[in-house]
C-alpha positions as CSV (number, residue, x, y, z in Angstrom):
1,E,15.1,10.9,1.6
2,K,12.0,9.8,2.5
3,K,11.3,9.3,-1.3
4,S,13.7,6.8,-1.8
5,L,13.6,5.2,1.2
6,I,9.9,4.3,0.8
7,A,11.1,2.9,-3.1
8,E,13.4,1.3,-1.7
9,F,11.3,-1.1,0.6
10,Y,8.7,-1.8,-2.4
11,K,11.6,-2.8,-4.4
12,I,12.6,-5.3,-1.6
13,A,9.4,-6.8,-1.2
14,Q,9.4,-7.4,-4.7
15,N,12.2,-9.5,-5.0
16,D,11.5,-11.5,-1.8
17,D,8.1,-12.1,-3.9
18,A,6.3,-10.9,-1.8
19,L,2.7,-10.9,-3.1
20,S,2.1,-7.1,-2.0
21,A,2.9,-4.3,0.7
22,T,1.5,-1.7,2.4
23,I,3.0,0.5,3.6
24,I,0.9,3.5,6.3
25,S,1.8,7.2,6.5
26,N,2.8,8.9,9.5
27,P,-0.2,11.3,10.5
28,F,1.8,14.0,11.7
29,D,3.5,14.4,8.4
30,D,1.2,16.5,6.4
31,D,3.6,16.5,2.8
32,K,2.1,14.3,0.5
33,S,4.4,14.6,-3.0
34,I,6.9,11.8,-1.1
35,W,4.0,8.8,-3.1
36,D,3.6,10.4,-6.3
37,G,5.1,8.2,-9.0
38,L,5.1,5.6,-6.6
39,K,2.7,3.2,-8.9
40,I,0.8,3.0,-5.7
41,V,-1.9,0.1,-7.1
42,S,-4.2,1.1,-4.5
43,S,-4.8,3.2,-1.4
44,D,-6.9,3.3,1.8
45,Y,-7.4,5.8,4.6
46,R,-8.8,6.0,8.4
47,I,-9.5,9.7,10.6
48,G,-6.8,9.1,12.9
49,Q,-8.1,11.3,16.4
50,I,-6.1,12.4,18.9
51,T,-5.7,14.6,21.6
52,Q,-3.3,17.0,22.5
53,L,-2.5,16.7,25.8
54,P,-2.5,20.5,28.3
55,Q,0.3,21.2,30.1
56,K,-1.5,21.3,33.3
57,P,-3.8,18.9,34.3
58,D,-6.1,21.6,35.5
59,D,-6.6,22.7,32.2
60,L,-7.9,18.8,31.0
61,M,-11.5,18.9,31.3
62,E,-12.1,22.3,29.1
63,L,-11.1,20.2,26.6
64,F,-13.9,17.8,26.2
65,D,-17.4,18.2,24.8
66,S,-21.1,17.2,26.5
67,P,-21.2,15.0,27.7
68,R,-17.8,14.3,28.8
69,P,-18.0,15.9,32.1
70,R,-21.1,14.6,32.8
71,N,-20.3,11.2,32.6
72,I,-17.1,11.7,34.6
73,R,-19.3,13.1,37.0
74,K,-21.6,10.5,36.8
75,A,-19.0,8.0,37.9
76,I,-17.3,9.8,40.9
77,K,-21.0,9.9,42.4
78,E,-21.6,6.0,42.0
79,G,-18.9,5.5,44.0
80,I,-16.7,4.5,41.5
81,E,-12.9,3.7,42.1
82,V,-10.3,3.6,39.5
83,V,-6.9,1.9,40.1
84,V,-4.0,1.3,38.3
85,C,-2.7,-2.7,37.7
86,H,-0.7,-4.8,35.1
87,E,-0.9,-8.5,34.8
88,E,-3.6,-9.1,37.6
89,A,-5.8,-7.6,35.1
90,I,-4.9,-9.2,32.3
91,D,-8.1,-12.1,33.0
92,F,-10.4,-9.4,33.4
93,L,-10.0,-7.6,30.5
94,Y,-9.6,-10.1,28.0
95,E,-12.8,-12.1,29.1
96,T,-14.8,-8.3,29.3
97,H,-13.4,-7.5,26.1
98,K,-14.7,-11.1,24.4
99,E,-18.1,-10.4,25.9
100,N,-18.3,-6.9,24.8
101,M,-17.4,-8.2,21.2
102,S,-19.8,-10.6,20.8
103,S,-22.6,-8.5,22.2
104,I,-22.1,-7.0,18.9
105,G,-21.0,-9.6,16.2
106,G,-17.4,-8.0,16.8
107,L,-14.0,-10.6,16.4
108,A,-11.8,-10.2,19.9
109,K,-8.7,-10.5,20.2
110,D,-7.2,-13.7,21.1
111,K,-5.9,-14.3,24.6
112,S,-2.6,-15.0,23.5
113,F,-2.2,-11.6,22.2
114,F,-3.0,-9.9,26.3
115,D,-1.1,-13.4,27.8
116,A,2.8,-12.0,25.6
117,I,1.7,-8.3,26.5
118,P,4.2,-8.6,29.8
119,K,6.5,-11.1,27.9
120,Y,7.5,-8.9,25.4
121,I,6.0,-5.1,27.0
122,P,8.7,-3.6,29.6
123,R,6.0,-2.9,32.5
124,D,7.0,1.0,32.5
125,K,5.5,1.0,28.4
126,W,1.6,-0.5,28.9
127,R,-0.4,-0.3,32.4
128,I,-4.2,-1.0,32.8
129,Y,-6.3,1.0,34.4
130,V,-9.5,-1.0,36.1
131,A,-12.8,0.7,37.5
132,K,-14.0,-0.8,40.5
133,H,-17.8,-0.5,42.6
134,N,-17.8,-2.4,46.3
135,G,-14.6,-3.7,45.2
136,K,-15.9,-5.7,42.1
137,S,-14.2,-5.4,38.7
138,I,-16.8,-3.4,36.4
139,S,-14.2,-1.9,33.4
140,A,-10.7,-1.9,32.6
141,L,-8.6,0.2,29.9
142,L,-5.8,-1.1,28.1
143,L,-2.9,1.9,27.4
144,F,0.6,1.4,25.8
145,K,3.0,4.4,26.1
146,H,6.0,5.3,24.5
147,K,8.0,8.5,23.6
148,L,5.7,11.6,24.2
149,T,2.8,9.6,24.0
150,V,-0.2,7.4,25.0
151,E,-2.0,5.4,22.7
152,Y,-5.2,4.2,23.5
153,F,-6.2,0.6,23.1
154,T,-8.6,-2.0,24.4
155,P,-11.4,-0.7,26.7
156,A,-14.1,-3.3,28.5
157,T,-17.1,-2.6,30.4
158,T,-19.5,-5.0,31.2
159,H,-22.4,-4.9,30.7
160,D,-25.0,-4.0,34.0
161,Y,-22.8,-1.0,34.7
162,R,-22.9,0.7,31.3
163,N,-24.9,3.3,33.1
164,F,-22.3,4.2,35.5
165,Q,-20.2,5.5,33.0
166,P,-17.3,3.6,35.1
167,S,-15.0,4.1,31.7
168,A,-15.1,8.0,31.0
169,L,-13.9,8.4,34.5
170,L,-10.8,5.1,33.1
171,I,-10.4,7.4,30.4
172,Y,-10.3,10.6,32.8
173,N,-7.7,9.5,35.4
174,A,-5.7,7.3,32.8
175,M,-5.4,10.8,31.2
176,L,-4.5,13.1,34.5
177,A,-2.1,11.4,34.9
178,A,-0.3,11.0,31.2
179,V,-0.9,14.9,31.6
180,S,1.6,14.5,35.0
181,E,4.2,12.5,33.1
182,G,5.0,15.1,31.2
183,F,3.2,13.2,27.8
184,R,1.6,15.3,24.8
185,Y,-0.4,13.1,23.0
186,W,-3.4,10.4,23.6
187,N,-3.5,8.5,20.3
188,W,-7.7,7.1,20.3
189,G,-6.4,5.9,16.9
190,G,-8.3,4.9,13.1
191,T,-11.7,5.6,12.3
192,W,-13.4,5.1,9.2
193,E,-15.3,6.7,7.7
194,S,-18.5,5.4,8.7
195,Q,-18.1,4.5,11.9
196,T,-19.5,7.5,13.3
197,G,-20.6,6.9,16.5
198,V,-17.4,6.0,17.3
199,Y,-16.0,9.1,15.5
200,D,-18.8,10.9,17.5
201,F,-17.3,9.3,21.4
202,K,-13.3,10.1,20.6
203,K,-13.9,13.8,18.9
204,K,-15.9,14.4,22.2
205,W,-12.8,13.7,24.6
206,G,-10.7,17.1,22.5
207,A,-10.0,14.9,19.5
208,Q,-7.9,16.1,16.8
209,D,-8.7,14.1,12.9
210,M,-5.0,13.8,10.8
211,R,-6.0,11.6,8.5
212,Y,-3.7,9.2,7.2
213,E,-3.0,6.4,4.0
214,Y,-2.4,3.3,3.3
215,F,-0.8,2.9,0.3
216,T,0.4,-0.4,-1.5
217,Q,1.6,-2.0,-4.0
218,I,0.7,-5.5,-5.7
219,F,3.7,-7.7,-7.3
220,Q,1.3,-11.2,-8.2
């Protein structure tokens, strides 16, 4: 029973002298009663956004709201080429990601994270899509794959080429491939309620809201 497993998790954490323990709920699970009576002292939530992929690639564009189709056409008109990469694109992804995060005062993922991917994750479970303009790499997108779901993880675009909309074409090509490979869900990840710009960006790709919770017990 789910409720018993949850209670046992918190019990083990307390017995191991943990200061606190957190469980994140499954956005696909609507049964909220399993958390009743568990003495949760702290809770938070995110808005999970997931696009349910169609069965046919030709139906994909119908999911998108304006200006996504226009962004895709813009990138194609600019002559953007999309290639699928692995280890050979890690350095470009990291450097561009670091520049993007620095420009907005954000905290970039450490290089060790990206270097660990090929060491610990099977090659068929991840890929990096790279957009090129006249042979020059200008944008990249890291994806992870598991069972029926593709995880949208780290996007990065060089500042001088943002107006070319390369990320839109990367996402579209990656989604087309996901549909062709039989994936059913494209997970955009969690969004804070205050992140209206990020929320709207994902929403226009056909994302549906799937709220999930953070449940924490504090022992010390």
